[in-house]
PDB file of C-alpha atoms in Angstrom:
ATOM      1  CA  MET A   1      71.161  74.667  50.646  1.00 96.00           C
ATOM      2  CA  LEU A   2      67.764  73.073  50.990  1.00 97.00           C
ATOM      3  CA  ALA A   3      64.310  74.264  49.932  1.00 98.00           C
ATOM      4  CA  ILE A   4      61.087  72.280  50.351  1.00 98.00           C
ATOM      5  CA  PHE A   5      57.732  73.476  49.027  1.00 97.00           C
ATOM      6  CA  HIS A   6      54.282  71.990  49.569  1.00 96.00           C
ATOM      7  CA  LYS A   7      52.680  70.549  46.438  1.00 94.00           C
ATOM      8  CA  ALA A   8      49.996  73.240  46.592  1.00 92.00           C
ATOM      9  CA  PHE A   9      52.629  75.888  45.748  1.00 91.00           C
ATOM     10  CA  ALA A  10      54.903  74.069  43.310  1.00 93.00           C
ATOM     11  CA  HIS A  11      53.962  71.688  40.505  1.00 91.00           C
ATOM     12  CA  PRO A  12      57.038  69.968  39.021  1.00 92.00           C
ATOM     13  CA  PRO A  13      56.819  67.764  35.921  1.00 94.00           C
ATOM     14  CA  GLU A  14      55.078  64.441  36.526  1.00 95.00           C
ATOM     15  CA  GLU A  15      58.107  62.585  35.135  1.00 96.00           C
ATOM     16  CA  LEU A  16      60.145  63.615  38.198  1.00 96.00           C
ATOM     17  CA  ASN A  17      58.025  61.254  40.318  1.00 94.00           C
ATOM     18  CA  SER A  18      59.043  57.602  39.961  1.00 93.00           C
ATOM     19  CA  PRO A  19      56.708  54.715  40.900  1.00 88.00           C
ATOM     20  CA  ALA A  20      59.856  52.788  41.883  1.00 86.00           C
ATOM     21  CA  SER A  21      60.173  55.028  44.952  1.00 86.00           C
ATOM     22  CA  TYR A  22      57.459  53.019  46.700  1.00 82.00           C
ATOM     23  CA  LYS A  23      58.565  49.538  45.649  1.00 82.00           C
ATOM     24  CA  GLY A  24      62.025  49.341  47.176  1.00 76.00           C
ATOM     25  CA  SER A  25      63.172  49.170  50.783  1.00 78.00           C
ATOM     26  CA  LYS A  26      63.972  52.888  50.892  1.00 86.00           C
ATOM     27  CA  LYS A  27      60.821  55.010  50.723  1.00 92.00           C
ATOM     28  CA  PRO A  28      60.576  58.812  50.325  1.00 95.00           C
ATOM     29  CA  LYS A  29      60.567  60.818  53.553  1.00 96.00           C
ATOM     30  CA  VAL A  30      58.319  63.589  54.761  1.00 96.00           C
ATOM     31  CA  PRO A  31      59.782  67.130  54.671  1.00 96.00           C
ATOM     32  CA  GLN A  32      60.605  67.302  58.395  1.00 96.00           C
ATOM     33  CA  GLU A  33      62.703  64.128  58.130  1.00 97.00           C
ATOM     34  CA  THR A  34      64.574  65.545  55.138  1.00 97.00           C
ATOM     35  CA  LEU A  35      65.229  68.791  56.996  1.00 97.00           C
ATOM     36  CA  ASN A  36      66.556  66.796  59.961  1.00 96.00           C
ATOM     37  CA  ASP A  37      68.851  64.865  57.606  1.00 95.00           C
ATOM     38  CA  PHE A  38      70.158  68.099  56.114  1.00 96.00           C
ATOM     39  CA  LEU A  39      70.833  69.588  59.540  1.00 95.00           C
ATOM     40  CA  SER A  40      72.628  66.405  60.652  1.00 94.00           C
ATOM     41  CA  HIS A  41      74.752  66.410  57.493  1.00 91.00           C
ATOM     42  CA  HIS A  42      75.733  69.998  58.246  1.00 90.00           C
ATOM     43  CA  PRO A  43      75.794  70.298  62.043  1.00 88.00           C
ATOM     44  CA  HIS A  44      77.735  73.555  62.089  1.00 85.00           C
ATOM     45  CA  ASN A  45      76.810  77.023  60.786  1.00 87.00           C
ATOM     46  CA  THR A  46      73.358  75.923  59.610  1.00 92.00           C
ATOM     47  CA  CYS A  47      70.157  77.903  59.913  1.00 92.00           C
ATOM     48  CA  SER A  48      66.618  77.082  58.765  1.00 95.00           C
ATOM     49  CA  MET A  49      63.254  78.804  58.421  1.00 95.00           C
ATOM     50  CA  SER A  50      59.819  77.201  58.287  1.00 95.00           C
ATOM     51  CA  PHE A  51      56.683  78.788  56.851  1.00 95.00           C
ATOM     52  CA  GLY A  52      54.007  76.615  58.385  1.00 92.00           C
ATOM     53  CA  HIS A  53      53.228  73.699  56.067  1.00 91.00           C
ATOM     54  CA  ALA A  54      54.009  75.775  52.960  1.00 95.00           C
ATOM     55  CA  ALA A  55      57.799  75.841  52.829  1.00 97.00           C
ATOM     56  CA  VAL A  56      61.131  75.174  54.531  1.00 97.00           C
ATOM     57  CA  LEU A  57      64.421  76.902  53.699  1.00 98.00           C
ATOM     58  CA  ALA A  58      67.796  75.857  55.114  1.00 97.00           C
ATOM     59  CA  TYR A  59      71.212  77.367  54.570  1.00 94.00           C
ATOM     60  CA  VAL A  60      74.793  76.431  55.487  1.00 93.00           C
ATOM     61  CA  ARG A  61      77.021  79.417  56.145  1.00 87.00           C
ATOM     62  CA  PRO A  62      80.254  79.220  54.127  1.00 81.00           C
ATOM     63  CA  ASP A  63      83.450  78.156  55.863  1.00 72.00           C
ATOM     64  CA  GLN A  64      85.356  80.827  53.967  1.00 65.00           C
ATOM     65  CA  PRO A  65      83.866  84.321  53.560  1.00 60.00           C
ATOM     66  CA  PHE A  66      85.250  84.719  50.046  1.00 59.00           C
ATOM     67  CA  SER A  67      84.816  81.734  47.755  1.00 61.00           C
ATOM     68  CA  ILE A  68      84.188  81.187  44.050  1.00 62.00           C
ATOM     69  CA  HIS A  69      81.122  79.106  44.876  1.00 73.00           C
ATOM     70  CA  GLN A  70      79.760  81.310  47.618  1.00 89.00           C
ATOM     71  CA  ARG A  71      76.551  80.524  49.521  1.00 93.00           C
ATOM     72  CA  LEU A  72      74.197  83.387  50.283  1.00 95.00           C
ATOM     73  CA  PHE A  73      70.843  83.728  52.003  1.00 96.00           C
ATOM     74  CA  CYS A  74      68.766  86.839  52.546  1.00 95.00           C
ATOM     75  CA  GLY A  75      65.197  88.075  52.854  1.00 96.00           C
ATOM     76  CA  VAL A  76      63.521  91.358  51.928  1.00 95.00           C
ATOM     77  CA  ASP A  77      59.811  92.214  52.176  1.00 94.00           C
ATOM     78  CA  ASP A  78      58.854  88.571  52.852  1.00 96.00           C
ATOM     79  CA  ILE A  79      60.835  87.401  49.806  1.00 97.00           C
ATOM     80  CA  TYR A  80      63.690  84.995  50.515  1.00 98.00           C
ATOM     81  CA  CYS A  81      66.568  83.888  48.307  1.00 98.00           C
ATOM     82  CA  LEU A  82      69.072  81.042  48.549  1.00 98.00           C
ATOM     83  CA  PHE A  83      71.958  81.633  46.136  1.00 97.00           C
ATOM     84  CA  LEU A  84      74.931  79.460  45.163  1.00 96.00           C
ATOM     85  CA  GLY A  85      77.868  80.543  42.998  1.00 95.00           C
ATOM     86  CA  SER A  86      78.677  83.983  41.662  1.00 95.00           C
ATOM     87  CA  LEU A  87      77.787  86.415  38.869  1.00 96.00           C
ATOM     88  CA  ASN A  88      80.594  87.822  36.757  1.00 96.00           C
ATOM     89  CA  ASN A  89      78.512  90.819  35.681  1.00 97.00           C
ATOM     90  CA  LEU A  90      77.034  91.697  39.083  1.00 97.00           C
ATOM     91  CA  SER A  91      78.378  95.261  39.019  1.00 97.00           C
ATOM     92  CA  LEU A  92      76.787  95.914  35.632  1.00 97.00           C
ATOM     93  CA  LEU A  93      73.477  94.367  36.709  1.00 97.00           C
ATOM     94  CA  ASN A  94      73.380  96.435  39.896  1.00 97.00           C
ATOM     95  CA  LYS A  95      73.940  99.552  37.826  1.00 96.00           C
ATOM     96  CA  GLN A  96      71.191  98.604  35.363  1.00 94.00           C
ATOM     97  CA  TYR A  97      68.715  98.038  38.207  1.00 93.00           C
ATOM     98  CA  GLY A  98      69.769 101.154  40.119  1.00 95.00           C
ATOM     99  CA  LEU A  99      71.105  99.166  43.081  1.00 96.00           C
ATOM    100  CA  SER A 100      74.026 100.041  45.336  1.00 96.00           C
ATOM    101  CA  LYS A 101      77.500  98.723  44.564  1.00 93.00           C
ATOM    102  CA  ASN A 102      77.572  96.503  47.646  1.00 94.00           C
ATOM    103  CA  THR A 103      74.414  94.579  46.646  1.00 96.00           C
ATOM    104  CA  ASP A 104      75.314  90.887  46.558  1.00 96.00           C
ATOM    105  CA  GLU A 105      73.927  88.207  44.245  1.00 97.00           C
ATOM    106  CA  ALA A 106      71.098  87.082  46.520  1.00 97.00           C
ATOM    107  CA  MET A 107      69.922  90.656  47.056  1.00 97.00           C
ATOM    108  CA  PHE A 108      70.087  91.311  43.329  1.00 97.00           C
ATOM    109  CA  VAL A 109      67.994  88.222  42.519  1.00 97.00           C
ATOM    110  CA  ILE A 110      65.313  89.384  44.956  1.00 97.00           C
ATOM    111  CA  GLU A 111      65.247  92.859  43.378  1.00 95.00           C
ATOM    112  CA  ALA A 112      65.081  91.339  39.882  1.00 94.00           C
ATOM    113  CA  TYR A 113      62.199  89.117  41.006  1.00 94.00           C
ATOM    114  CA  LYS A 114      60.352  92.092  42.502  1.00 93.00           C
ATOM    115  CA  THR A 115      60.807  93.990  39.237  1.00 89.00           C
ATOM    116  CA  LEU A 116      59.368  91.076  37.263  1.00 87.00           C
ATOM    117  CA  ARG A 117      56.482  90.645  39.692  1.00 87.00           C
ATOM    118  CA  ASP A 118      55.492  94.268  40.144  1.00 85.00           C
ATOM    119  CA  ARG A 119      56.639  96.319  37.179  1.00 75.00           C
ATOM    120  CA  GLY A 120      56.520  94.054  34.103  1.00 65.00           C
ATOM    121  CA  PRO A 121      56.116  93.245  31.396  1.00 65.00           C
ATOM    122  CA  TYR A 122      59.603  91.786  31.041  1.00 69.00           C
ATOM    123  CA  PRO A 123      60.341  88.289  29.738  1.00 79.00           C
ATOM    124  CA  ALA A 124      61.514  86.275  32.733  1.00 86.00           C
ATOM    125  CA  ASP A 125      63.738  84.092  30.563  1.00 89.00           C
ATOM    126  CA  GLN A 126      65.637  87.148  29.301  1.00 87.00           C
ATOM    127  CA  VAL A 127      66.248  88.413  32.841  1.00 90.00           C
ATOM    128  CA  VAL A 128      67.771  85.071  33.880  1.00 94.00           C
ATOM    129  CA  LYS A 129      69.674  84.762  30.599  1.00 93.00           C
ATOM    130  CA  ASP A 130      71.375  88.080  31.357  1.00 94.00           C
ATOM    131  CA  LEU A 131      73.016  86.526  34.422  1.00 96.00           C
ATOM    132  CA  ASP A 132      76.625  85.701  33.526  1.00 96.00           C
ATOM    133  CA  GLY A 133      78.340  83.204  35.781  1.00 95.00           C
ATOM    134  CA  SER A 134      78.040  79.888  37.603  1.00 96.00           C
ATOM    135  CA  PHE A 135      74.918  80.082  39.721  1.00 97.00           C
ATOM    136  CA  ALA A 136      71.842  78.473  41.193  1.00 98.00           C
ATOM    137  CA  PHE A 137      69.104  80.174  43.153  1.00 98.00           C
ATOM    138  CA  VAL A 138      65.758  79.535  44.783  1.00 98.00           C
ATOM    139  CA  VAL A 139      63.354  82.386  45.560  1.00 97.00           C
ATOM    140  CA  TYR A 140      60.330  82.019  47.812  1.00 97.00           C
ATOM    141  CA  ASP A 141      57.758  84.816  47.974  1.00 96.00           C
ATOM    142  CA  SER A 142      55.977  84.015  51.216  1.00 96.00           C
ATOM    143  CA  LYS A 143      53.276  86.636  50.683  1.00 94.00           C
ATOM    144  CA  ILE A 144      51.818  84.925  47.638  1.00 93.00           C
ATOM    145  CA  GLY A 145      53.318  81.443  47.978  1.00 94.00           C
ATOM    146  CA  SER A 146      55.369  81.769  44.789  1.00 94.00           C
ATOM    147  CA  VAL A 147      58.479  79.707  43.994  1.00 96.00           C
ATOM    148  CA  PHE A 148      61.130  80.642  41.431  1.00 96.00           C
ATOM    149  CA  ALA A 149      64.329  78.639  40.869  1.00 97.00           C
ATOM    150  CA  ALA A 150      67.029  78.583  38.196  1.00 97.00           C
ATOM    151  CA  LEU A 151      70.348  76.935  37.393  1.00 98.00           C
ATOM    152  CA  GLY A 152      73.050  78.445  35.190  1.00 97.00           C
ATOM    153  CA  SER A 153      73.934  76.866  31.883  1.00 94.00           C
ATOM    154  CA  ASP A 154      77.668  76.312  32.396  1.00 93.00           C
ATOM    155  CA  GLY A 155      77.335  73.420  34.855  1.00 89.00           C
ATOM    156  CA  GLY A 156      79.648  75.079  37.368  1.00 93.00           C
ATOM    157  CA  VAL A 157      77.079  74.661  40.152  1.00 95.00           C
ATOM    158  CA  LYS A 158      75.153  71.435  40.777  1.00 95.00           C
ATOM    159  CA  LEU A 159      71.529  71.385  41.862  1.00 97.00           C
ATOM    160  CA  TYR A 160      69.088  68.505  42.396  1.00 98.00           C
ATOM    161  CA  TRP A 161      65.359  68.215  42.901  1.00 98.00           C
ATOM    162  CA  GLY A 162      62.889  65.517  43.810  1.00 97.00           C
ATOM    163  CA  ILE A 163      59.531  64.597  45.322  1.00 97.00           C
ATOM    164  CA  ALA A 164      59.009  63.940  49.045  1.00 97.00           C
ATOM    165  CA  ALA A 165      56.599  61.389  50.533  1.00 96.00           C
ATOM    166  CA  ASP A 166      53.801  63.955  50.789  1.00 95.00           C
ATOM    167  CA  GLY A 167      54.306  65.248  47.241  1.00 96.00           C
ATOM    168  CA  SER A 168      56.349  68.290  48.267  1.00 97.00           C
ATOM    169  CA  VAL A 169      59.131  69.495  45.973  1.00 97.00           C
ATOM    170  CA  VAL A 170      62.652  69.222  47.413  1.00 98.00           C
ATOM    171  CA  ILE A 171      65.528  71.285  45.934  1.00 98.00           C
ATOM    172  CA  SER A 172      69.109  71.049  47.192  1.00 98.00           C
ATOM    173  CA  ASP A 173      72.768  71.016  46.205  1.00 96.00           C
ATOM    174  CA  ASP A 174      73.297  68.086  48.627  1.00 95.00           C
ATOM    175  CA  LEU A 175      72.835  64.943  46.525  1.00 96.00           C
ATOM    176  CA  GLU A 176      72.853  62.569  49.499  1.00 96.00           C
ATOM    177  CA  VAL A 177      70.043  64.464  51.237  1.00 96.00           C
ATOM    178  CA  ILE A 178      68.007  64.377  48.015  1.00 97.00           C
ATOM    179  CA  LYS A 179      68.595  60.622  47.595  1.00 94.00           C
ATOM    180  CA  GLU A 180      67.625  59.878  51.180  1.00 95.00           C
ATOM    181  CA  GLY A 181      64.568  62.137  51.123  1.00 97.00           C
ATOM    182  CA  CYS A 182      63.144  61.344  47.692  1.00 97.00           C
ATOM    183  CA  ALA A 183      64.212  57.708  47.097  1.00 94.00           C
ATOM    184  CA  LYS A 184      64.042  57.157  43.303  1.00 94.00           C
ATOM    185  CA  SER A 185      61.971  60.299  42.629  1.00 96.00           C
ATOM    186  CA  PHE A 186      64.829  62.726  42.042  1.00 96.00           C
ATOM    187  CA  ALA A 187      67.046  64.014  39.240  1.00 97.00           C
ATOM    188  CA  PRO A 188      69.636  66.690  38.524  1.00 97.00           C
ATOM    189  CA  PHE A 189      67.979  70.059  38.028  1.00 98.00           C
ATOM    190  CA  PRO A 190      68.433  70.805  34.301  1.00 97.00           C
ATOM    191  CA  THR A 191      71.097  73.368  33.428  1.00 97.00           C
ATOM    192  CA  GLY A 192      70.006  76.523  31.634  1.00 96.00           C
ATOM    193  CA  CYS A 193      66.478  76.114  33.009  1.00 97.00           C
ATOM    194  CA  MET A 194      64.152  77.850  35.435  1.00 96.00           C
ATOM    195  CA  PHE A 195      61.154  76.625  37.385  1.00 96.00           C
ATOM    196  CA  HIS A 196      58.215  78.689  38.558  1.00 93.00           C
ATOM    197  CA  SER A 197      55.211  77.599  40.582  1.00 88.00           C
ATOM    198  CA  GLU A 198      52.849  78.963  37.906  1.00 83.00           C
ATOM    199  CA  GLY A 199      54.760  78.576  34.648  1.00 85.00           C
ATOM    200  CA  GLY A 200      56.443  75.266  35.460  1.00 92.00           C
ATOM    201  CA  LEU A 201      59.813  74.196  34.075  1.00 95.00           C
ATOM    202  CA  MET A 202      61.258  75.891  30.994  1.00 94.00           C
ATOM    203  CA  SER A 203      64.598  76.644  29.356  1.00 95.00           C
ATOM    204  CA  PHE A 204      65.652  80.267  29.678  1.00 94.00           C
ATOM    205  CA  GLU A 205      68.225  79.693  26.932  1.00 93.00           C
ATOM    206  CA  HIS A 206      65.636  78.313  24.492  1.00 93.00           C
ATOM    207  CA  PRO A 207      62.283  79.601  25.807  1.00 92.00           C
ATOM    208  CA  MET A 208      60.404  78.814  22.600  1.00 92.00           C
ATOM    209  CA  ASN A 209      61.334  75.121  22.703  1.00 94.00           C
ATOM    210  CA  LYS A 210      59.656  72.501  24.830  1.00 93.00           C
ATOM    211  CA  LEU A 211      61.561  70.392  27.326  1.00 95.00           C
ATOM    212  CA  LYS A 212      61.614  66.644  26.761  1.00 95.00           C
ATOM    213  CA  ALA A 213      61.660  64.142  29.642  1.00 95.00           C
ATOM    214  CA  MET A 214      64.530  61.652  29.262  1.00 94.00           C
ATOM    215  CA  PRO A 215      64.022  58.360  31.159  1.00 90.00           C
ATOM    216  CA  ARG A 216      66.759  57.662  33.710  1.00 91.00           C
ATOM    217  CA  VAL A 217      67.656  54.247  35.133  1.00 90.00           C
ATOM    218  CA  ASP A 218      70.014  53.784  38.080  1.00 85.00           C
ATOM    219  CA  SER A 219      72.673  51.095  38.627  1.00 80.00           C
ATOM    220  CA  GLU A 220      70.044  48.805  40.146  1.00 81.00           C
ATOM    221  CA  GLY A 221      67.938  48.990  36.980  1.00 83.00           C
ATOM    222  CA  ALA A 222      65.188  50.993  38.670  1.00 86.00           C
ATOM    223  CA  MET A 223      63.454  53.869  36.921  1.00 89.00           C
ATOM    224  CA  CYS A 224      64.306  57.201  38.558  1.00 93.00           C
ATOM    225  CA  GLY A 225      63.066  60.738  38.153  1.00 94.00           C
ATOM    226  CA  ALA A 226      63.588  61.914  34.573  1.00 95.00           C
ATOM    227  CA  ASN A 227      66.199  64.252  33.201  1.00 95.00           C
ATOM    228  CA  PHE A 228      64.930  67.115  31.057  1.00 96.00           C
ATOM    229  CA  LYS A 229      66.503  68.391  27.862  1.00 95.00           C
ATOM    230  CA  VAL A 230      65.538  70.962  25.253  1.00 94.00           C
ATOM    231  CA  ASP A 231      63.619  69.439  22.362  1.00 92.00           C
ATOM    232  CA  LYS A 232      64.930  71.342  19.356  1.00 87.00           C
ATOM    233  CA  PHE A 233      62.155  69.978  17.137  1.00 86.00           C
ATOM    234  CA  SER A 234      59.225  70.935  19.350  1.00 84.00           C
ATOM    235  CA  ARG A 235      58.166  74.524  19.937  1.00 84.00           C
ATOM    236  CA  VAL A 236      55.764  75.938  22.495  1.00 77.00           C
ATOM    237  CA  ASN A 237      52.629  77.739  21.313  1.00 69.00           C
ATOM    238  CA  SER A 238      52.877  80.388  24.014  1.00 59.00           C
ATOM    239  CA  ILE A 239      55.443  82.727  25.487  1.00 51.00           C
ATOM    240  CA  PRO A 240      56.045  83.524  29.148  1.00 49.00           C
ATOM    241  CA  ARG A 241      55.134  86.938  30.414  1.00 48.00           C
ATOM    242  CA  VAL A 242      55.003  88.540  33.795  1.00 42.00           C
ATOM    243  CA  GLY A 243      51.566  88.725  35.377  1.00 41.00           C
ATOM    244  CA  SER A 244      49.960  90.038  38.534  1.00 41.00           C
ATOM    245  CA  GLN A 245      51.066  89.351  42.082  1.00 42.00           C
ATOM    246  CA  SER A 246      48.543  86.542  42.338  1.00 39.00           C
ATOM    247  CA  ASN A 247      49.844  84.942  39.146  1.00 41.00           C
ATOM    248  CA  TRP A 248      53.405  86.095  38.617  1.00 39.00           C
ATOM    249  CA  MET A 249      54.005  84.222  35.386  1.00 43.00           C
ATOM    250  CA  GLU A 250      51.091  83.721  33.039  1.00 41.00           C
ATOM    251  CA  TRP A 251      50.982  82.114  29.621  1.00 36.00           C
ATOM    252  CA  ASP A 252      49.935  84.369  26.777  1.00 36.00           C
ATOM    253  CA  GLN A 253      48.618  82.615  23.693  1.00 33.00           C
ATOM    254  CA  HIS A 254      49.746  83.904  20.317  1.00 30.00           C
TER     255      HIS A 254
END
């Protein structure tokens, strides 16, 4: 999967952007070039959607209809979800949310997002923490330009993110596309974490602890985009809560 969001709608940590990206022979690419690379890497069963200059979503249909690491893509009410992996407790979650038995993981994530956005207050970290399985997802709410992404804590699904030439955020499970599109300004998306266009990056496993940027150097000795790990000795002075449609996740001071 591939998701690209304009810098006006998504603000990743500054440490993801490496100055070394502009010093070597390989420079970051603009979003359209990265999309073209993704489509060329996956010439069959690929579809993509563009939302003007705001966002691009691309999806590769699975070769096998039933797979442990399934790939799903759906859209409801101008909300779109790319989902990788599977949830072991999907049946229970569907029951809790009053959804039909045949609701798949991508549909469930959209309904959970809509619940957080419209009906709060629920702690977003708790909703994601309740997901049991190997998973990664990216949600784009095209009505309000909101981005929400998360990666499960078990490491069963790999996800990467980086910064394009125009400052856009690039998220994909295709490491080669990320490397080609973001040069040195990329890193693995941190496990057990979620990213929102308003609230930024946080751990849904340890929501009261800050995330610490860990410098990362490649085999050529060049500084790359940082890894992020939970800092057990540093706590945040605010807790995430669900806000209005114009500001889905706000920060509420104690």
